[in-house]
């Protein structure tokens, strides 16, 4: 790790003034929250910020609800949110996505502000040696033609196929959340779906955030039908593994008929992915396995497989189907939460 | 959550206090410490952090070293820009081929030496594989050393490596002298009514022990002490003496505890002499931690194999012909191989047998031992093939194995010292519930879960090595055992304590065992499942002499005080050497020379193996295709069991690793560069707790008084053998898809 300056300002204002703009390829300073991505990449010398601005003294660590709107502070940890009754009972897709991610140790320190900005696990980005347009713009993409089993099939470009590796964002995207940010020039609000940008010709640019822009929180409405939501994550082992394909689904049902469906995908795309065409297809349909599989097929229309990851297209289709069927099967008549976490999070 | 979702329930465990009470009651009832399920004598040290592992030893005013590894797969270093690196605060020295440290190379272990490979990394500017050690930075702090290493720029002339087993550019070397033949395979196979001919693949595996590799070198005058994780302190001492060009008497290698070895700490690492030489050069102790990533390539590994099995049977299931051949990857320079076909063809009776071995030299590091080195990959091939022919024969896979069970080694025609395979299948099957097995594909499915059951035979040769021990007993009834053997986490401290207590008729609390120091009488390498049999056999000799000299009766309630009174001294010490009957007469000399001599398995007039049966259940979700193993039972017969508790842990540990071998573990090599692209434990997967919910190991009683005086067969490795095949066979039962390449991953089951 390269030596860096460290500061821990006491207010959001002070923090956004203190941070040194990051610029591309990690030349500037960075905000530090849980550090589970940042410190890791600094140890690998993939990121070498000269200064870290720790947000630990900024508060921003509560989950509140008022006037039907939920507000999550950016420093709320994954563990805290995964157990919060608002999510467990009224949006199980969110709590599922959180406890099915990482390990208890990581969830205890990783924050939701940082989590949505989690960097890719693409091994060619992390090795600090291979050509990688995300790490070293213009150098090429070694993942194409390489070991790319874990990489993306949706939203890729000829310059980058790195997967967005997180889980929470794939569920958050269902609820039309707003991201609240601050810079030293003031605050702004961003639709969550607009936060991440496709790699296209500039994979080094992952979000629309400015260099000195700090996520302070999220807010969104939780409709009653969000109780009928799930997060299905297919992975190589039962815990502590990245998604090979995951699907977040929320259904508004009228008997067996789908009034409205929301569908987010993970482990398969370069950014948190909302499958709007599949949502439209589902509207008004009767729940069945065939319908669910067709929605999955539509969700992966246009997907492009590479040497070792073409399986993600049929896998993703079936994961979507399972998520739709699981959501439809949820019994919401009794206890407020029937999704639960009985499988154990560890 | 849907009803048919699989749930894992934790098994309630007894609290420790109750457990200990039960155990001491059991001990009292048996009036015999050997075999008792006592808790580990070193357990309290480990759980309170007092057990000192190699990197835990403090040395005065150390410098810290960091390895630099190559980032090309083949070529040569043409220049080094170390300007920026030398500017980093606290950097003391940077070593490479350009300013070679004064050290040589010990002989490769597979050629009778001790070293992990046959060449010394700084001897030449050549880069032989991706991730090879090419530089060493020494600084005042760990962080300084790492930062400087990152600033160091190596310039290369790069060539395309042939880094994987099927790359063009590898060199194939046939090994006809390793082949076994019996009868006329071709005719027998041709004439047989039922046959299968299948190819199998196993992946490269990396040990990834919890304890990272590390080395500390501390010179006082011309005396060197080295703290290094080691499964062979004596070999390390002798090899280091050769590499450093100093008298072995001036070197002490210390490693009282090992945080997981698995074979990965069995041969002398290339960096140990570099650290010792750097310390000598700089005049201060030097400490090295090898990072997790670097551990993937700077130590040994289990190489990938390609196997072919041809198996033929009569209509009634009697095996008539078996051929098992294998290709194994190795490095360009070293011809390492495991040749597990030599064991697979001894499992079942057959009149015609043939094996073949080819090593494939590629641009990779030299492979080495990993838990059941030969059997783990090759029993995946054999036991998958037996399942395939059971399907062809429409026979129950357990019944077919029992039908072809034999008490005579089919290759050499000599008897097994003991072989309880049938009993393992009987007890294992009963516990697992095999009578409920329905053979039709998919017949046991439930809801969205595809469920399958699979079985396999496990085995491991019973091997031994010469061993020496020193035992001291005093008038207060306290005994001390000293031997340069090892506890790699398996319970050696505990079972050797039990052996001494039992032989001398004293309580286990009165026995102290010292291991893991090269100054002690030379013991066994922690490999080949030889430790318990060999050490206990030597302990028995030393204790018998002590009993004779003191006039004690074995097993009797002796009056020690009176015995010492008669003896006329307050203490007594015996040094003893034990040579297995199959070894040469003066074989203990090899221990002092730092050579490994392992005998056993197939010998001239007998064959000795431990046997077991593995039963696995797999569940595969029909949407996510995730493959899980909710249930597994292993039943093992391995002669005398010294401690039922540590033995069971060994078996279970092996079985857990078997799940990883079957479903998770693979080092993913980019064929373009030779780089291991998943060189971390986030992406190099092993089972986590949630993957091993319900496992049981059954100890099948077996008495074998022929194998060695201790009656002990090794148990360290058998637990993993056959597990991968049992899982692959279960996957076939669940889905109808026969998968002949491990790890089996969900994409193997996803239909487009």
PDB file of N, CA and C in Angstrom, chain B residues 30-105:
ATOM      1  N   UNK B  30     -12.674 -47.971  30.121  1.00  0.00           N
ATOM      2  CA  UNK B  30     -11.804 -48.785  29.274  1.00  0.00           C
ATOM      3  C   UNK B  30     -10.487 -49.119  29.963  1.00  0.00           C
ATOM      4  N   UNK B  31     -10.135 -48.338  30.968  1.00  0.00           N
ATOM      5  CA  UNK B  31      -8.840 -48.469  31.623  1.00  0.00           C
ATOM      6  C   UNK B  31      -7.717 -48.499  30.593  1.00  0.00           C
ATOM      7  N   UNK B  32      -7.855 -47.693  29.584  1.00  0.00           N
ATOM      8  CA  UNK B  32      -6.923 -47.750  28.461  1.00  0.00           C
ATOM      9  C   UNK B  32      -6.999 -46.425  27.724  1.00  0.00           C
ATOM     10  N   UNK B  33      -5.897 -45.698  27.678  1.00  0.00           N
ATOM     11  CA  UNK B  33      -5.941 -44.384  27.054  1.00  0.00           C
ATOM     12  C   UNK B  33      -5.942 -44.455  25.541  1.00  0.00           C
ATOM     13  N   UNK B  34      -5.342 -45.469  25.035  1.00  0.00           N
ATOM     14  CA  UNK B  34      -5.288 -45.561  23.583  1.00  0.00           C
ATOM     15  C   UNK B  34      -6.682 -45.835  23.061  1.00  0.00           C
ATOM     16  N   UNK B  35      -7.053 -45.083  22.067  1.00  0.00           N
ATOM     17  CA  UNK B  35      -8.380 -45.238  21.512  1.00  0.00           C
ATOM     18  C   UNK B  35      -9.389 -44.305  22.141  1.00  0.00           C
ATOM     19  N   UNK B  36      -9.066 -43.767  23.317  1.00  0.00           N
ATOM     20  CA  UNK B  36     -10.034 -42.887  23.966  1.00  0.00           C
ATOM     21  C   UNK B  36     -10.208 -41.597  23.176  1.00  0.00           C
ATOM     22  N   UNK B  37     -11.434 -41.115  23.208  1.00  0.00           N
ATOM     23  CA  UNK B  37     -11.734 -39.899  22.442  1.00  0.00           C
ATOM     24  C   UNK B  37     -11.408 -38.681  23.291  1.00  0.00           C
ATOM     25  N   UNK B  38     -10.156 -38.545  23.707  1.00  0.00           N
ATOM     26  CA  UNK B  38      -9.833 -37.389  24.546  1.00  0.00           C
ATOM     27  C   UNK B  38      -9.668 -36.147  23.676  1.00  0.00           C
ATOM     28  N   UNK B  39      -9.916 -35.008  24.291  1.00  0.00           N
ATOM     29  CA  UNK B  39      -9.750 -33.744  23.565  1.00  0.00           C
ATOM     30  C   UNK B  39      -8.266 -33.476  23.353  1.00  0.00           C
ATOM     31  N   UNK B  40      -8.004 -32.603  22.426  1.00  0.00           N
ATOM     32  CA  UNK B  40      -6.608 -32.321  22.094  1.00  0.00           C
ATOM     33  C   UNK B  40      -5.864 -31.739  23.280  1.00  0.00           C
ATOM     34  N   UNK B  41      -4.680 -32.274  23.524  1.00  0.00           N
ATOM     35  CA  UNK B  41      -3.899 -31.756  24.651  1.00  0.00           C
ATOM     36  C   UNK B  41      -3.426 -30.329  24.370  1.00  0.00           C
ATOM     37  N   UNK B  42      -3.301 -29.964  23.112  1.00  0.00           N
ATOM     38  CA  UNK B  42      -2.845 -28.612  22.759  1.00  0.00           C
ATOM     39  C   UNK B  42      -4.034 -27.679  22.471  1.00  0.00           C
ATOM     40  N   UNK B  43      -5.238 -28.174  22.676  1.00  0.00           N
ATOM     41  CA  UNK B  43      -6.423 -27.350  22.401  1.00  0.00           C
ATOM     42  C   UNK B  43      -6.435 -26.034  23.158  1.00  0.00           C
ATOM     43  N   UNK B  44      -6.216 -26.075  24.502  1.00  0.00           N
ATOM     44  CA  UNK B  44      -6.226 -24.803  25.246  1.00  0.00           C
ATOM     45  C   UNK B  44      -5.191 -23.801  24.727  1.00  0.00           C
ATOM     46  N   UNK B  45      -4.006 -24.293  24.341  1.00  0.00           N
ATOM     47  CA  UNK B  45      -2.996 -23.373  23.791  1.00  0.00           C
ATOM     48  C   UNK B  45      -3.511 -22.712  22.523  1.00  0.00           C
ATOM     49  N   UNK B  46      -4.197 -23.511  21.703  1.00  0.00           N
ATOM     50  CA  UNK B  46      -4.648 -22.967  20.419  1.00  0.00           C
ATOM     51  C   UNK B  46      -5.776 -21.962  20.601  1.00  0.00           C
ATOM     52  N   UNK B  47      -6.734 -22.289  21.467  1.00  0.00           N
ATOM     53  CA  UNK B  47      -7.874 -21.373  21.565  1.00  0.00           C
ATOM     54  C   UNK B  47      -7.573 -20.144  22.414  1.00  0.00           C
ATOM     55  N   UNK B  48      -6.448 -20.168  23.138  1.00  0.00           N
ATOM     56  CA  UNK B  48      -6.084 -18.963  23.892  1.00  0.00           C
ATOM     57  C   UNK B  48      -4.956 -18.193  23.197  1.00  0.00           C
ATOM     58  N   UNK B  49      -4.588 -18.628  22.009  1.00  0.00           N
ATOM     59  CA  UNK B  49      -3.575 -17.893  21.254  1.00  0.00           C
ATOM     60  C   UNK B  49      -2.158 -18.103  21.739  1.00  0.00           C
ATOM     61  N   UNK B  50      -1.963 -19.091  22.598  1.00  0.00           N
ATOM     62  CA  UNK B  50      -0.607 -19.306  23.118  1.00  0.00           C
ATOM     63  C   UNK B  50       0.222 -20.255  22.263  1.00  0.00           C
ATOM     64  N   UNK B  51      -0.447 -20.994  21.393  1.00  0.00           N
ATOM     65  CA  UNK B  51       0.300 -21.875  20.492  1.00  0.00           C
ATOM     66  C   UNK B  51       1.046 -20.986  19.502  1.00  0.00           C
ATOM     67  N   UNK B  52       2.365 -21.150  19.455  1.00  0.00           N
ATOM     68  CA  UNK B  52       3.129 -20.253  18.597  1.00  0.00           C
ATOM     69  C   UNK B  52       3.408 -20.900  17.239  1.00  0.00           C
ATOM     70  N   UNK B  53       2.888 -20.290  16.214  1.00  0.00           N
ATOM     71  CA  UNK B  53       3.148 -20.732  14.845  1.00  0.00           C
ATOM     72  C   UNK B  53       4.425 -20.040  14.363  1.00  0.00           C
ATOM     73  N   UNK B  54       4.930 -20.497  13.232  1.00  0.00           N
ATOM     74  CA  UNK B  54       6.263 -20.044  12.817  1.00  0.00           C
ATOM     75  C   UNK B  54       6.392 -18.522  12.814  1.00  0.00           C
ATOM     76  N   UNK B  55       5.392 -17.824  12.289  1.00  0.00           N
ATOM     77  CA  UNK B  55       5.508 -16.370  12.170  1.00  0.00           C
ATOM     78  C   UNK B  55       5.309 -15.659  13.501  1.00  0.00           C
ATOM     79  N   UNK B  56       4.905 -16.405  14.545  1.00  0.00           N
ATOM     80  CA  UNK B  56       4.641 -15.780  15.842  1.00  0.00           C
ATOM     81  C   UNK B  56       5.898 -15.557  16.668  1.00  0.00           C
ATOM     82  N   UNK B  57       7.007 -16.165  16.283  1.00  0.00           N
ATOM     83  CA  UNK B  57       8.208 -16.055  17.098  1.00  0.00           C
ATOM     84  C   UNK B  57       8.846 -14.676  16.926  1.00  0.00           C
ATOM     85  N   UNK B  58       9.064 -14.012  18.051  1.00  0.00           N
ATOM     86  CA  UNK B  58       9.666 -12.680  17.999  1.00  0.00           C
ATOM     87  C   UNK B  58      11.182 -12.818  17.940  1.00  0.00           C
ATOM     88  N   UNK B  59      11.798 -11.988  17.119  1.00  0.00           N
ATOM     89  CA  UNK B  59      13.260 -11.946  17.047  1.00  0.00           C
ATOM     90  C   UNK B  59      13.669 -10.490  17.245  1.00  0.00           C
ATOM     91  N   UNK B  60      14.881 -10.235  17.740  1.00  0.00           N
ATOM     92  CA  UNK B  60      15.264  -8.852  18.032  1.00  0.00           C
ATOM     93  C   UNK B  60      15.503  -8.019  16.767  1.00  0.00           C
ATOM     94  N   UNK B  61      14.859  -6.871  16.726  1.00  0.00           N
ATOM     95  CA  UNK B  61      15.143  -5.873  15.691  1.00  0.00           C
ATOM     96  C   UNK B  61      15.116  -6.424  14.264  1.00  0.00           C
ATOM     97  N   UNK B  62      14.001  -7.016  13.871  1.00  0.00           N
ATOM     98  CA  UNK B  62      13.995  -7.656  12.547  1.00  0.00           C
ATOM     99  C   UNK B  62      13.824  -6.678  11.392  1.00  0.00           C
ATOM    100  N   UNK B  63      14.307  -7.076  10.250  1.00  0.00           N
ATOM    101  CA  UNK B  63      13.947  -6.459   8.981  1.00  0.00           C
ATOM    102  C   UNK B  63      12.833  -7.306   8.367  1.00  0.00           C
ATOM    103  N   UNK B  64      12.101  -6.696   7.443  1.00  0.00           N
ATOM    104  CA  UNK B  64      10.975  -7.408   6.823  1.00  0.00           C
ATOM    105  C   UNK B  64      11.215  -7.545   5.325  1.00  0.00           C
ATOM    106  N   UNK B  65      10.883  -8.729   4.840  1.00  0.00           N
ATOM    107  CA  UNK B  65      11.107  -8.996   3.421  1.00  0.00           C
ATOM    108  C   UNK B  65       9.789  -9.169   2.687  1.00  0.00           C
ATOM    109  N   UNK B  66       9.812  -8.881   1.417  1.00  0.00           N
ATOM    110  CA  UNK B  66       8.641  -9.122   0.573  1.00  0.00           C
ATOM    111  C   UNK B  66       9.115  -9.711  -0.746  1.00  0.00           C
ATOM    112  N   UNK B  67       8.425 -10.772  -1.195  1.00  0.00           N
ATOM    113  CA  UNK B  67       8.807 -11.383  -2.473  1.00  0.00           C
ATOM    114  C   UNK B  67       8.300 -10.548  -3.630  1.00  0.00           C
ATOM    115  N   UNK B  68       9.033 -10.588  -4.723  1.00  0.00           N
ATOM    116  CA  UNK B  68       8.552 -10.019  -5.984  1.00  0.00           C
ATOM    117  C   UNK B  68       8.416 -11.189  -6.945  1.00  0.00           C
ATOM    118  N   UNK B  69       7.265 -11.289  -7.604  1.00  0.00           N
ATOM    119  CA  UNK B  69       7.053 -12.438  -8.482  1.00  0.00           C
ATOM    120  C   UNK B  69       6.867 -11.991  -9.928  1.00  0.00           C
ATOM    121  N   UNK B  70       7.143 -12.896 -10.844  1.00  0.00           N
ATOM    122  CA  UNK B  70       7.153 -12.542 -12.267  1.00  0.00           C
ATOM    123  C   UNK B  70       5.740 -12.293 -12.773  1.00  0.00           C
ATOM    124  N   UNK B  71       5.636 -11.401 -13.735  1.00  0.00           N
ATOM    125  CA  UNK B  71       4.336 -11.111 -14.350  1.00  0.00           C
ATOM    126  C   UNK B  71       4.342 -11.496 -15.825  1.00  0.00           C
ATOM    127  N   UNK B  72       5.230 -12.385 -16.196  1.00  0.00           N
ATOM    128  CA  UNK B  72       5.142 -13.042 -17.505  1.00  0.00           C
ATOM    129  C   UNK B  72       5.229 -14.547 -17.253  1.00  0.00           C
ATOM    130  N   UNK B  73       4.770 -15.316 -18.236  1.00  0.00           N
ATOM    131  CA  UNK B  73       4.711 -16.762 -18.062  1.00  0.00           C
ATOM    132  C   UNK B  73       5.937 -17.489 -18.556  1.00  0.00           C
ATOM    133  N   UNK B  74       6.777 -16.791 -19.317  1.00  0.00           N
ATOM    134  CA  UNK B  74       7.996 -17.412 -19.822  1.00  0.00           C
ATOM    135  C   UNK B  74       8.857 -16.325 -20.473  1.00  0.00           C
ATOM    136  N   UNK B  75      10.144 -16.430 -20.317  1.00  0.00           N
ATOM    137  CA  UNK B  75      11.026 -15.458 -20.958  1.00  0.00           C
ATOM    138  C   UNK B  75      12.238 -15.185 -20.098  1.00  0.00           C
ATOM    139  N   UNK B  76      12.746 -13.952 -20.221  1.00  0.00           N
ATOM    140  CA  UNK B  76      13.885 -13.623 -19.369  1.00  0.00           C
ATOM    141  C   UNK B  76      13.845 -12.161 -18.966  1.00  0.00           C
ATOM    142  N   UNK B  77      14.492 -11.902 -17.841  1.00  0.00           N
ATOM    143  CA  UNK B  77      14.559 -10.534 -17.336  1.00  0.00           C
ATOM    144  C   UNK B  77      15.692  -9.827 -18.068  1.00  0.00           C
ATOM    145  N   UNK B  78      15.375  -8.671 -18.672  1.00  0.00           N
ATOM    146  CA  UNK B  78      16.401  -7.950 -19.424  1.00  0.00           C
ATOM    147  C   UNK B  78      16.905  -6.726 -18.663  1.00  0.00           C
ATOM    148  N   UNK B  79      16.153  -6.312 -17.671  1.00  0.00           N
ATOM    149  CA  UNK B  79      16.609  -5.163 -16.898  1.00  0.00           C
ATOM    150  C   UNK B  79      15.724  -4.948 -15.684  1.00  0.00           C
ATOM    151  N   UNK B  80      16.260  -4.232 -14.723  1.00  0.00           N
ATOM    152  CA  UNK B  80      15.484  -3.934 -13.518  1.00  0.00           C
ATOM    153  C   UNK B  80      15.658  -2.448 -13.222  1.00  0.00           C
ATOM    154  N   UNK B  81      14.532  -1.741 -13.144  1.00  0.00           N
ATOM    155  CA  UNK B  81      14.587  -0.336 -12.735  1.00  0.00           C
ATOM    156  C   UNK B  81      14.178  -0.274 -11.260  1.00  0.00           C
ATOM    157  N   UNK B  82      15.165  -0.082 -10.404  1.00  0.00           N
ATOM    158  CA  UNK B  82      14.856  -0.088  -8.973  1.00  0.00           C
ATOM    159  C   UNK B  82      15.020   1.287  -8.339  1.00  0.00           C
ATOM    160  N   UNK B  83      15.112   2.311  -9.195  1.00  0.00           N
ATOM    161  CA  UNK B  83      15.353   3.674  -8.656  1.00  0.00           C
ATOM    162  C   UNK B  83      14.267   4.109  -7.688  1.00  0.00           C
ATOM    163  N   UNK B  84      13.010   4.025  -8.155  1.00  0.00           N
ATOM    164  CA  UNK B  84      11.902   4.471  -7.297  1.00  0.00           C
ATOM    165  C   UNK B  84      11.804   3.580  -6.065  1.00  0.00           C
ATOM    166  N   UNK B  85      12.014   2.293  -6.262  1.00  0.00           N
ATOM    167  CA  UNK B  85      11.892   1.353  -5.143  1.00  0.00           C
ATOM    168  C   UNK B  85      12.912   1.675  -4.063  1.00  0.00           C
ATOM    169  N   UNK B  86      14.105   2.026  -4.483  1.00  0.00           N
ATOM    170  CA  UNK B  86      15.144   2.308  -3.492  1.00  0.00           C
ATOM    171  C   UNK B  86      14.905   3.631  -2.762  1.00  0.00           C
ATOM    172  N   UNK B  87      14.032   4.475  -3.333  1.00  0.00           N
ATOM    173  CA  UNK B  87      13.682   5.737  -2.660  1.00  0.00           C
ATOM    174  C   UNK B  87      12.687   5.523  -1.529  1.00  0.00           C
ATOM    175  N   UNK B  88      12.008   4.398  -1.541  1.00  0.00           N
ATOM    176  CA  UNK B  88      10.987   4.168  -0.518  1.00  0.00           C
ATOM    177  C   UNK B  88      11.649   4.104   0.852  1.00  0.00           C
ATOM    178  N   UNK B  89      10.987   4.773   1.798  1.00  0.00           N
ATOM    179  CA  UNK B  89      11.556   4.912   3.131  1.00  0.00           C
ATOM    180  C   UNK B  89      11.834   3.551   3.767  1.00  0.00           C
ATOM    181  N   UNK B  90      13.019   3.393   4.262  1.00  0.00           N
ATOM    182  CA  UNK B  90      13.347   2.203   5.044  1.00  0.00           C
ATOM    183  C   UNK B  90      13.809   1.008   4.237  1.00  0.00           C
ATOM    184  N   UNK B  91      13.935   1.165   2.922  1.00  0.00           N
ATOM    185  CA  UNK B  91      14.397   0.023   2.127  1.00  0.00           C
ATOM    186  C   UNK B  91      15.881  -0.215   2.408  1.00  0.00           C
ATOM    187  N   UNK B  92      16.227  -1.453   2.698  1.00  0.00           N
ATOM    188  CA  UNK B  92      17.622  -1.776   2.992  1.00  0.00           C
ATOM    189  C   UNK B  92      18.321  -2.429   1.798  1.00  0.00           C
ATOM    190  N   UNK B  93      17.643  -3.365   1.152  1.00  0.00           N
ATOM    191  CA  UNK B  93      18.294  -4.011   0.011  1.00  0.00           C
ATOM    192  C   UNK B  93      17.247  -4.639  -0.900  1.00  0.00           C
ATOM    193  N   UNK B  94      17.598  -4.742  -2.161  1.00  0.00           N
ATOM    194  CA  UNK B  94      16.744  -5.397  -3.146  1.00  0.00           C
ATOM    195  C   UNK B  94      17.589  -6.447  -3.833  1.00  0.00           C
ATOM    196  N   UNK B  95      17.146  -7.679  -3.754  1.00  0.00           N
ATOM    197  CA  UNK B  95      17.909  -8.792  -4.343  1.00  0.00           C
ATOM    198  C   UNK B  95      17.181  -9.362  -5.557  1.00  0.00           C
ATOM    199  N   UNK B  96      17.984  -9.866  -6.486  1.00  0.00           N
ATOM    200  CA  UNK B  96      17.424 -10.537  -7.664  1.00  0.00           C
ATOM    201  C   UNK B  96      18.559 -11.353  -8.272  1.00  0.00           C
ATOM    202  N   UNK B  97      18.354 -11.869  -9.497  1.00  0.00           N
ATOM    203  CA  UNK B  97      19.442 -12.602 -10.156  1.00  0.00           C
ATOM    204  C   UNK B  97      20.643 -11.675 -10.393  1.00  0.00           C
ATOM    205  N   UNK B  98      20.370 -10.349 -10.444  1.00  0.00           N
ATOM    206  CA  UNK B  98      21.428  -9.406 -10.794  1.00  0.00           C
ATOM    207  C   UNK B  98      22.452  -9.206  -9.666  1.00  0.00           C
ATOM    208  N   UNK B  99      22.011  -9.406  -8.431  1.00  0.00           N
ATOM    209  CA  UNK B  99      22.955  -9.308  -7.311  1.00  0.00           C
ATOM    210  C   UNK B  99      22.720 -10.504  -6.403  1.00  0.00           C
ATOM    211  N   UNK B 100      22.925 -11.637  -6.981  1.00  0.00           N
ATOM    212  CA  UNK B 100      22.619 -12.919  -6.354  1.00  0.00           C
ATOM    213  C   UNK B 100      23.077 -13.012  -4.916  1.00  0.00           C
ATOM    214  N   UNK B 101      22.196 -13.540  -4.099  1.00  0.00           N
ATOM    215  CA  UNK B 101      22.598 -13.880  -2.739  1.00  0.00           C
ATOM    216  C   UNK B 101      23.448 -15.140  -2.805  1.00  0.00           C
ATOM    217  N   UNK B 102      24.322 -15.266  -1.829  1.00  0.00           N
ATOM    218  CA  UNK B 102      25.245 -16.391  -1.817  1.00  0.00           C
ATOM    219  C   UNK B 102      24.534 -17.641  -1.308  1.00  0.00           C
ATOM    220  N   UNK B 103      23.803 -18.280  -2.206  1.00  0.00           N
ATOM    221  CA  UNK B 103      23.148 -19.521  -1.777  1.00  0.00           C
ATOM    222  C   UNK B 103      22.939 -20.418  -2.985  1.00  0.00           C
ATOM    223  N   UNK B 104      22.958 -21.698  -2.724  1.00  0.00           N
ATOM    224  CA  UNK B 104      22.840 -22.672  -3.804  1.00  0.00           C
ATOM    225  C   UNK B 104      21.503 -23.361  -3.776  1.00  0.00           C
ATOM    226  N   UNK B 105      21.428 -24.521  -4.397  1.00  0.00           N
ATOM    227  CA  UNK B 105      20.162 -25.217  -4.491  1.00  0.00           C
ATOM    228  C   UNK B 105      20.296 -26.628  -3.960  1.00  0.00           C
TER     229      UNK B 105
END
